[in-house]
Short mmCIF file of N, CA and C in Angstrom, two decimals:
data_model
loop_
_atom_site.label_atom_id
_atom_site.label_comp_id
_atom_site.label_asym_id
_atom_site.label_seq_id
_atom_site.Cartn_x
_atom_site.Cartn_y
_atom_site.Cartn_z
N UNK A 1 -9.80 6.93 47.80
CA UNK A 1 -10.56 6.54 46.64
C UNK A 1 -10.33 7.56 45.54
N UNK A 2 -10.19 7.32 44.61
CA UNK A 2 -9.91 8.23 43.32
C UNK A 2 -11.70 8.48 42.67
N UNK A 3 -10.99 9.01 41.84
CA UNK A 3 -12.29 9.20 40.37
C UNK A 3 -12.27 8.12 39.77
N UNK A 4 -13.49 7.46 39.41
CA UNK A 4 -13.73 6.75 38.53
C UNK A 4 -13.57 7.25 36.94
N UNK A 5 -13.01 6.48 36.26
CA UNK A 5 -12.57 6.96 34.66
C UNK A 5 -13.39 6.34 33.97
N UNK A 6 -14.17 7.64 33.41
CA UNK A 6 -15.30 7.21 32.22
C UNK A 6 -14.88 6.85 30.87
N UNK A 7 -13.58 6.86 30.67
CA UNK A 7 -12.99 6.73 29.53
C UNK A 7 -13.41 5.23 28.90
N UNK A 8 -13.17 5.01 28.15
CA UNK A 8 -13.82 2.98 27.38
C UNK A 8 -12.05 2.97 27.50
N UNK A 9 -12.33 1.50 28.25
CA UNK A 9 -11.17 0.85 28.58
C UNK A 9 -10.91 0.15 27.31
N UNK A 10 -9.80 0.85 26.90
CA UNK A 10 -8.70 0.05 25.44
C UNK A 10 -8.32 -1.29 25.65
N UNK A 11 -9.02 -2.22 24.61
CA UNK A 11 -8.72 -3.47 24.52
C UNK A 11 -7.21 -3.93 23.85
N UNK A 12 -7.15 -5.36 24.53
CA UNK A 12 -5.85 -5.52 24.70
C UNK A 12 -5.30 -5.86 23.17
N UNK A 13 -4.45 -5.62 22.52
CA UNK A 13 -4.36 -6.14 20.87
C UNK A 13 -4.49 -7.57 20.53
N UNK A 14 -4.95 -7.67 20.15
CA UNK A 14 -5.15 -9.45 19.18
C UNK A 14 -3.86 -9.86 19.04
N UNK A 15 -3.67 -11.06 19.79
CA UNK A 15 -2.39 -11.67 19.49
C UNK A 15 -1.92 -12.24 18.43
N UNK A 16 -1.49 -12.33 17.32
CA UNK A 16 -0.98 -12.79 15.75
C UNK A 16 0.15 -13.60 16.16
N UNK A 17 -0.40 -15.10 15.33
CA UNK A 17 0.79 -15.96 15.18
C UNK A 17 2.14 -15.43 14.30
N UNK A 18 2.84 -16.28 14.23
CA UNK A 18 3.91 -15.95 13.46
C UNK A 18 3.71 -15.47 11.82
N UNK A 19 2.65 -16.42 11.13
CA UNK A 19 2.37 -16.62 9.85
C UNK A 19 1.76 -15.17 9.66
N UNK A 20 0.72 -14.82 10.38
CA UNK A 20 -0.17 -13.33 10.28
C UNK A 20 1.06 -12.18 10.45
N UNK A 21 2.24 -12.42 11.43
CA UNK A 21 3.52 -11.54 11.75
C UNK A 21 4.07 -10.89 10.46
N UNK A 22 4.74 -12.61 10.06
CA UNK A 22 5.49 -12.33 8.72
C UNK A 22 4.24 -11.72 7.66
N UNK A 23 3.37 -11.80 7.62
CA UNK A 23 2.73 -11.30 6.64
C UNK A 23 2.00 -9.96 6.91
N UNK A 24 1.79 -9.46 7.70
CA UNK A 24 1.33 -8.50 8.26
C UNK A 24 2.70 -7.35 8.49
N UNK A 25 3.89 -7.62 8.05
CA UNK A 25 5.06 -6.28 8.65
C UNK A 25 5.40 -5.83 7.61
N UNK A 26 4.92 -7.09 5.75
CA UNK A 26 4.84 -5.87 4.55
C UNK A 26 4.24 -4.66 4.77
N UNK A 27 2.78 -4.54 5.22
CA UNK A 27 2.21 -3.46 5.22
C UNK A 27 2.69 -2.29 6.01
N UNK A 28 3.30 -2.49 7.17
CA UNK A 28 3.78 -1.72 7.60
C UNK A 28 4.38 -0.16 7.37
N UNK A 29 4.72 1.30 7.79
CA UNK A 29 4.77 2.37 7.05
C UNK A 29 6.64 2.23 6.81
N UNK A 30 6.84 1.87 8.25
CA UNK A 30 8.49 1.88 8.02
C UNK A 30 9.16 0.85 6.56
N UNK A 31 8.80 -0.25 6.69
CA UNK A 31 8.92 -1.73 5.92
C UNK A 31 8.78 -0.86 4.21
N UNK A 32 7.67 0.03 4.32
CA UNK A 32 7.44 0.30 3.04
C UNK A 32 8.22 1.12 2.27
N UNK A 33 8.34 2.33 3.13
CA UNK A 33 9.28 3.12 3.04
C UNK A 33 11.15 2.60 2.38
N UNK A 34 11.47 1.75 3.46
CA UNK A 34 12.57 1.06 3.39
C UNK A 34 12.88 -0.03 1.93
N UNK A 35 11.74 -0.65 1.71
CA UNK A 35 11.90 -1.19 0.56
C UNK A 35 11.74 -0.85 -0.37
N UNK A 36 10.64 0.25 -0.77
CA UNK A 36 10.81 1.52 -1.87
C UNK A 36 11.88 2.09 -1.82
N UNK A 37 12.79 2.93 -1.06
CA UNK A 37 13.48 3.62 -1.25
C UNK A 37 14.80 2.43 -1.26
N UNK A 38 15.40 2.01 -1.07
CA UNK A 38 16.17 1.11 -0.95
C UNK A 38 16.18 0.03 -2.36
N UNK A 39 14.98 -0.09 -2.62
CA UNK A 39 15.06 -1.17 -4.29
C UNK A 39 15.60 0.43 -5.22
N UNK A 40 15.24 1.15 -5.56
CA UNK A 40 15.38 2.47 -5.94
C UNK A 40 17.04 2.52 -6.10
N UNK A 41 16.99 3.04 -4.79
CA UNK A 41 18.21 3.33 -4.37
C UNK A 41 19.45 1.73 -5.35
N UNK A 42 19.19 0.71 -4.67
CA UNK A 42 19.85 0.04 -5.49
C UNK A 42 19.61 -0.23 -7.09
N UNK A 43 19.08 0.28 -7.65
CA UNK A 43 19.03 0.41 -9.05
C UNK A 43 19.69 1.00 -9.45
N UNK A 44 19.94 2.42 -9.11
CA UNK A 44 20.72 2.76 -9.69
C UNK A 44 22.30 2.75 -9.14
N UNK A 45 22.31 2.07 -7.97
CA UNK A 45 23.67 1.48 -7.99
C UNK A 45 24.04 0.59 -8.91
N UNK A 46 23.15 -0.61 -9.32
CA UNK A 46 23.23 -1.65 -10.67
C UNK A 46 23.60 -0.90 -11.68
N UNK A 47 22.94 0.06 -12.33
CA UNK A 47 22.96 1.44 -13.07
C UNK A 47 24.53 1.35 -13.22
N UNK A 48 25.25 1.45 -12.47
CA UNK A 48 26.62 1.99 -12.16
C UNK A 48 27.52 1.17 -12.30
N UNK A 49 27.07 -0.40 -12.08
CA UNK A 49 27.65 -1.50 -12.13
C UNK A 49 28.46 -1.84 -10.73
N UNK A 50 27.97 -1.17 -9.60
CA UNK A 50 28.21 -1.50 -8.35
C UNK A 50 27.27 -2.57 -7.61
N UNK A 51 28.09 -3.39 -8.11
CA UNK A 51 27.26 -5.12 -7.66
C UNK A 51 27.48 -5.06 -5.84
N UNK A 52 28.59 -4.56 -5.33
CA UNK A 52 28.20 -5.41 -4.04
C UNK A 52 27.59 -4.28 -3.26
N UNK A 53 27.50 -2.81 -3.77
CA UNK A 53 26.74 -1.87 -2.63
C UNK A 53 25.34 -1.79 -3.18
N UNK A 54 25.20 -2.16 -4.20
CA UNK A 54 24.06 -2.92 -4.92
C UNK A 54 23.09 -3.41 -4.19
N UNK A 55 23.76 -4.56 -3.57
CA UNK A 55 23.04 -5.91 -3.38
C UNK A 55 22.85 -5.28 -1.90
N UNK A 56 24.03 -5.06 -0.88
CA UNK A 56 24.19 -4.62 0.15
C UNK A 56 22.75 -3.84 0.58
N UNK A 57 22.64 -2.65 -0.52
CA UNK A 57 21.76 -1.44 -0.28
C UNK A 57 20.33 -2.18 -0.84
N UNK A 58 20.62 -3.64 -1.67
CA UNK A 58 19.04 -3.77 -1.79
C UNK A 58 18.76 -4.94 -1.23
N UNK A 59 19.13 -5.53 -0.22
CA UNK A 59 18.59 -6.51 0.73
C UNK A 59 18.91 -6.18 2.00
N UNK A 60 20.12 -5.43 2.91
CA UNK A 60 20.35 -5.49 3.86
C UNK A 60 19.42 -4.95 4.77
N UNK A 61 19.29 -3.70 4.28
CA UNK A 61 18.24 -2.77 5.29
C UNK A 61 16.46 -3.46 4.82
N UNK A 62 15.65 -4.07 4.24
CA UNK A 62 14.54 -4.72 4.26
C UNK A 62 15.05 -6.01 4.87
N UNK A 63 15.91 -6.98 5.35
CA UNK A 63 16.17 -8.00 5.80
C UNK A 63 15.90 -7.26 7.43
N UNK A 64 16.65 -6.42 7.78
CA UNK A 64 17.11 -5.97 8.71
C UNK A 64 15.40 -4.99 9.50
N UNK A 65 14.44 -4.55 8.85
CA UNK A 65 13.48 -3.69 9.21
C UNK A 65 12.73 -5.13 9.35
N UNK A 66 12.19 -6.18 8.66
CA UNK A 66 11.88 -7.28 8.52
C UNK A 66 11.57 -7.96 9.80
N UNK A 67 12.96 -8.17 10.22
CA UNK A 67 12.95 -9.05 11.59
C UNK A 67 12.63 -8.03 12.70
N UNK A 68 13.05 -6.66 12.93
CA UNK A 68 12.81 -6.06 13.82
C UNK A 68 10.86 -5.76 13.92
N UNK A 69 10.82 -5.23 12.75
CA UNK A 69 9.30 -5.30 12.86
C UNK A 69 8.53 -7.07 13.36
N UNK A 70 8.53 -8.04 12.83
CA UNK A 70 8.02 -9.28 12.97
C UNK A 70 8.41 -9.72 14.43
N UNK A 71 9.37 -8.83 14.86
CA UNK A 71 9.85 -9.73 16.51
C UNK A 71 9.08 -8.55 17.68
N UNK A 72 9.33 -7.22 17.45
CA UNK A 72 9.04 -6.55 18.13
C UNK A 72 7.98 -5.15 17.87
N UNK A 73 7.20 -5.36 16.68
CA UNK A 73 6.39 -4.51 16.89
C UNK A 73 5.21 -4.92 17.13
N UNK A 74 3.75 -3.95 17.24
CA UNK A 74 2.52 -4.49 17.77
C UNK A 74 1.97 -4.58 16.06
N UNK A 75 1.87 -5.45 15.33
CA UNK A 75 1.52 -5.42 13.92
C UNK A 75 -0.34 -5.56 13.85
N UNK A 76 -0.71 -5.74 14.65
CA UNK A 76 -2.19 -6.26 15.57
C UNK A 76 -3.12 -4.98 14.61
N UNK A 77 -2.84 -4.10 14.49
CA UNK A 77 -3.80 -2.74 14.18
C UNK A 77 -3.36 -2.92 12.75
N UNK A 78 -2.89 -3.60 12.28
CA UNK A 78 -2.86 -3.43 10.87
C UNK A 78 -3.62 -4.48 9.77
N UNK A 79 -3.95 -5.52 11.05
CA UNK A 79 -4.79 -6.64 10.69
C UNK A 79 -6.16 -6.31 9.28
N UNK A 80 -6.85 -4.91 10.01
CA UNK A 80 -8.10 -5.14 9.27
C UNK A 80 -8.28 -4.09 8.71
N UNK A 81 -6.77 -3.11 8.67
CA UNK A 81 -6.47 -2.31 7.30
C UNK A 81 -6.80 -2.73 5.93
N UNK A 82 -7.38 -2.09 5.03
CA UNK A 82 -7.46 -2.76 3.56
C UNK A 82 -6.07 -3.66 2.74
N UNK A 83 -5.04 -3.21 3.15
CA UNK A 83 -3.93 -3.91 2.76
C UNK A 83 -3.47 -5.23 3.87
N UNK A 84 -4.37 -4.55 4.98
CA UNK A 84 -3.66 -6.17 5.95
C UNK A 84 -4.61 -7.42 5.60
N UNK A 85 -5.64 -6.71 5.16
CA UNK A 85 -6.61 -7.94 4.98
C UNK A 85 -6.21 -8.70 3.51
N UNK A 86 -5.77 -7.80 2.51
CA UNK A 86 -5.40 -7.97 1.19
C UNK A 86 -3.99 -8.66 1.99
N UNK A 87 -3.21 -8.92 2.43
CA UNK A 87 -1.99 -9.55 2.70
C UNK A 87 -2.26 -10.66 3.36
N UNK A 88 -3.14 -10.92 4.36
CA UNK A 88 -3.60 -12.18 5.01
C UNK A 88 -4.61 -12.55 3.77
N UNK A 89 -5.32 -12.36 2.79
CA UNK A 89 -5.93 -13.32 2.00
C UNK A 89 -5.41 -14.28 1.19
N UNK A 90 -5.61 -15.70 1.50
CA UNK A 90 -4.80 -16.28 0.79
C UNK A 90 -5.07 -16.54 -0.43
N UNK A 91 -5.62 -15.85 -1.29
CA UNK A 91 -5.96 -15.39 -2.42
C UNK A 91 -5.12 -14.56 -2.79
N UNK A 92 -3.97 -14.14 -1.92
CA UNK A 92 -3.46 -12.67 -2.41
C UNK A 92 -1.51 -13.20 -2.91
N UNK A 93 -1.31 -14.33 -1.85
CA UNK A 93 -0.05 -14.91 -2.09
C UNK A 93 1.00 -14.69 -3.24
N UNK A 94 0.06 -15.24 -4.30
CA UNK A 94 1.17 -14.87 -5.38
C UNK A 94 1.37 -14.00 -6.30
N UNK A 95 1.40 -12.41 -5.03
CA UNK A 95 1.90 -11.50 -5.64
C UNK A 95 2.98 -11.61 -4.81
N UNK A 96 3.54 -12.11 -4.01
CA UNK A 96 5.28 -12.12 -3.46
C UNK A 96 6.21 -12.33 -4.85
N UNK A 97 5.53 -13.91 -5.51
CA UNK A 97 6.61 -14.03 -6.24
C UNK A 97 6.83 -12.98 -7.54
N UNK A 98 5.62 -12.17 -7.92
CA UNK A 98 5.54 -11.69 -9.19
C UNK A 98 5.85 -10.36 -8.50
N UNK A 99 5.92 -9.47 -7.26
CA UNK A 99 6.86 -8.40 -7.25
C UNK A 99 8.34 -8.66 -7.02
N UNK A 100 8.67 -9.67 -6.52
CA UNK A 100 10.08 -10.43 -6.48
C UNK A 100 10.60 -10.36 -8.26
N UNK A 101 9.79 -10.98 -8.95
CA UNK A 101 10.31 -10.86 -10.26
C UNK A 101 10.15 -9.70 -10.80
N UNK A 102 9.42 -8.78 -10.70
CA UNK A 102 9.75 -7.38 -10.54
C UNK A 102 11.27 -6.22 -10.58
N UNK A 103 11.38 -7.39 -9.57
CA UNK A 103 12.25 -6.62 -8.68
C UNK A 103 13.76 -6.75 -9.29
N UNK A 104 14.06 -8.07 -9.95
CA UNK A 104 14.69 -8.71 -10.66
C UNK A 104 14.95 -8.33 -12.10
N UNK A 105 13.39 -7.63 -13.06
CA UNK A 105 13.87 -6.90 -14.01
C UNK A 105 14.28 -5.68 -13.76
N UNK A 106 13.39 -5.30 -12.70
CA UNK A 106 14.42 -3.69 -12.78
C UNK A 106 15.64 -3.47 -12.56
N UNK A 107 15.82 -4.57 -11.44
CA UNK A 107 17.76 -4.32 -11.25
C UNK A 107 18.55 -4.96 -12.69
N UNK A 108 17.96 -5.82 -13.07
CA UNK A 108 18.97 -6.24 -14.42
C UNK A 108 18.54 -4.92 -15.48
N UNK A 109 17.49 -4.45 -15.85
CA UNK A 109 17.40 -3.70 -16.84
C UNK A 109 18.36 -2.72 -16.50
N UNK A 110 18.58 -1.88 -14.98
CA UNK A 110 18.82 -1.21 -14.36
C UNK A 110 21.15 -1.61 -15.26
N UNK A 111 20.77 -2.61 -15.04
CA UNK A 111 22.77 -3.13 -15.07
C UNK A 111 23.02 -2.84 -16.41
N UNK A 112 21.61 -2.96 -17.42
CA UNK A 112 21.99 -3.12 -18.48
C UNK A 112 21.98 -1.80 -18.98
N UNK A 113 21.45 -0.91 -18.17
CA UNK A 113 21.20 0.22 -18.57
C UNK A 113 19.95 0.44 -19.80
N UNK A 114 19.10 -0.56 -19.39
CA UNK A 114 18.22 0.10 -20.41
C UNK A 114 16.45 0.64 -19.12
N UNK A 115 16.35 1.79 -19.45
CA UNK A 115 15.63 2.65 -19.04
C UNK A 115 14.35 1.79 -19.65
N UNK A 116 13.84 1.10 -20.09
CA UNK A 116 12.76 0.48 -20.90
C UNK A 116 12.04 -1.17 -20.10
N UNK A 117 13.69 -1.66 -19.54
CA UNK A 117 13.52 -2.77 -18.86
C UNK A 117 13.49 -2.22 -17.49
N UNK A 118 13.95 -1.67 -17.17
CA UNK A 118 13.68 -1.07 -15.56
C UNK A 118 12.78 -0.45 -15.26
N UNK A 119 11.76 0.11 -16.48
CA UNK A 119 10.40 0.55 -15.92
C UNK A 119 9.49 -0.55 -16.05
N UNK A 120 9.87 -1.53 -16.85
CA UNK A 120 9.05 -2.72 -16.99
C UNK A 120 8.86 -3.08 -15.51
N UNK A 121 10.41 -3.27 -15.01
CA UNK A 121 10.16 -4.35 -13.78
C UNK A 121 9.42 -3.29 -12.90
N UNK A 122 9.72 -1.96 -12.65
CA UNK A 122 8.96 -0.91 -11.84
C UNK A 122 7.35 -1.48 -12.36
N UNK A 123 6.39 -1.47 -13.26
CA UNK A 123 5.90 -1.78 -13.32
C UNK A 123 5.15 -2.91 -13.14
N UNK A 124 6.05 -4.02 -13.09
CA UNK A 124 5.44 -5.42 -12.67
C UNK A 124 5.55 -5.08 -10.41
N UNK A 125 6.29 -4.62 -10.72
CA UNK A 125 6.30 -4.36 -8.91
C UNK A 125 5.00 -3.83 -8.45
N UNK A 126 4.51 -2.64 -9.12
CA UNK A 126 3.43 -2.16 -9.20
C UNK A 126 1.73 -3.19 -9.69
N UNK A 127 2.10 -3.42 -10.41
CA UNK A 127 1.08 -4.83 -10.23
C UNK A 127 0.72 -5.72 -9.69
N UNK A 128 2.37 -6.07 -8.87
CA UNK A 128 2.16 -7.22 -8.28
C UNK A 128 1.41 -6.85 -6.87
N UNK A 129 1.82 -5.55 -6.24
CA UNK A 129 1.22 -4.57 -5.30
C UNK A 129 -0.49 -4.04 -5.50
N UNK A 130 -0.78 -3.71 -6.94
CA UNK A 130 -2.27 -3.66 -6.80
C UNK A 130 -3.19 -4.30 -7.56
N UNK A 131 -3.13 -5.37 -7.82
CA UNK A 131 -3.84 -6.61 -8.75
C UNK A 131 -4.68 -6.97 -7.51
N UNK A 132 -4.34 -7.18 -6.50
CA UNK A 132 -5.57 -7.73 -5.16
C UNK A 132 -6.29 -7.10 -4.82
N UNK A 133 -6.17 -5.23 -4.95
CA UNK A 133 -6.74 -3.94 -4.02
C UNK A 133 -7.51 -3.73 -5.35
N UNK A 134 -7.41 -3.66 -6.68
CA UNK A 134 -8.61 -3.83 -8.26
C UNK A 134 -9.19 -4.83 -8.66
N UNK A 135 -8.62 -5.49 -9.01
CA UNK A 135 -9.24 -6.88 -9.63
C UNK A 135 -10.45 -6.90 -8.84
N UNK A 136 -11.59 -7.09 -9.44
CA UNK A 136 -13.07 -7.67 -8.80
C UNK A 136 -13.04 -8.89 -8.92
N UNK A 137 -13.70 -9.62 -7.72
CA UNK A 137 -13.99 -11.21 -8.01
C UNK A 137 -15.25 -11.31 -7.86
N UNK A 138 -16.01 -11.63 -8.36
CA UNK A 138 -17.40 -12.28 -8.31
C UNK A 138 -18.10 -11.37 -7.60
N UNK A 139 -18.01 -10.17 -8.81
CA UNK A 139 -18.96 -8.78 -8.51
C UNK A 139 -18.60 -8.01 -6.77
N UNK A 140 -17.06 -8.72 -6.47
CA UNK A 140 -16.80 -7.26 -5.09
C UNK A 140 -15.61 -6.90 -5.16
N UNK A 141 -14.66 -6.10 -4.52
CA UNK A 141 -13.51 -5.63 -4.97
C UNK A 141 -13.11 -6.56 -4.22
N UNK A 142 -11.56 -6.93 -4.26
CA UNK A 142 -11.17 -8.02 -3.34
C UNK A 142 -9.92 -6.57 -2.75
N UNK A 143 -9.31 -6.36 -1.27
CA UNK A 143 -9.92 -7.56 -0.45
C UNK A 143 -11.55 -7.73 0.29
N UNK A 144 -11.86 -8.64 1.10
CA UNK A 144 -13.25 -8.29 1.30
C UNK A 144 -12.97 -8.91 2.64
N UNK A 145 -14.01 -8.27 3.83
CA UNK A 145 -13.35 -8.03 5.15
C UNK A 145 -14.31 -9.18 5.32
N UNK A 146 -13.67 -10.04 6.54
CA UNK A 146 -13.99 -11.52 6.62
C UNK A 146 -14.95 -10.92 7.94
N UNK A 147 -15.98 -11.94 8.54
CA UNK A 147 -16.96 -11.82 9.50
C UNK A 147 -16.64 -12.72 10.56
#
């Protein structure tokens, strides 16, 4: 017979469909990392007028962290983080497309070389990222943790 372990037995993680997956592996630390440094990084390859290590350096490695995170990590603990909840609200959706277009002026401002349009789009990236975590709706900050 052993010792009994007074420890609180760790519950098992909440299983997440696919939809909560894909939306839940933005938040992620690696995912974030990778797509900051990597949109960056390809800017100023555009900068340079290097279209295909460009493109290479600004989709391959977030395509690539993407699926590995959504297939094989435990994304479960990130659920009812302030940003996981802000990412599962479907109130929060259409900031994909408006940091996508973001993403789009900075690399063209970036080609065109103007330092003016590439902080624009840096900026709309940035909005499109915290318009859900400020914006108040009907006197509370959004996101607001569901019951």
């Amino acid at each position: 017979m052993g010792i009994p372990s007074h420890s609180p037995k760790k519950e098992a993680p909440a299983r997440l469909d696919i939809r909560e997956r894909i939306l839940l592996h933005q938040v992620h630390p690696a995912k974030l990392v990778v797509d900051w440094g990597t949109g960056l990084i390809a800017a100023w390859l555009f900068w340079d007028h290097n279209l295909p290590a460009a493109l290479i350096v600004g989709f391959l490695p977030s395509i690539l962290i993407s699926i590995y995170l959504i297939l094989r990590v435990d994304l479960s603990r990130y659920k009812e983080t302030p940003l996981g909840r802000y990412f599962t609200s479907p109130l929060t959706r259409p900031g994909d497309p408006v940091r996508l277009f973001g993403l789009i002026v900075m690399w063209t401002g970036a080609w065109f070389n103007s330092i003016l349009a590439a902080a624009a789009g840096l900026g709309i990236i940035i909005f499109g990222w915290g318009k859900g975590l400020f914006v108040r709706k009907r006197g509370r900050t959004v996101p607001r943790r569901s019951s």
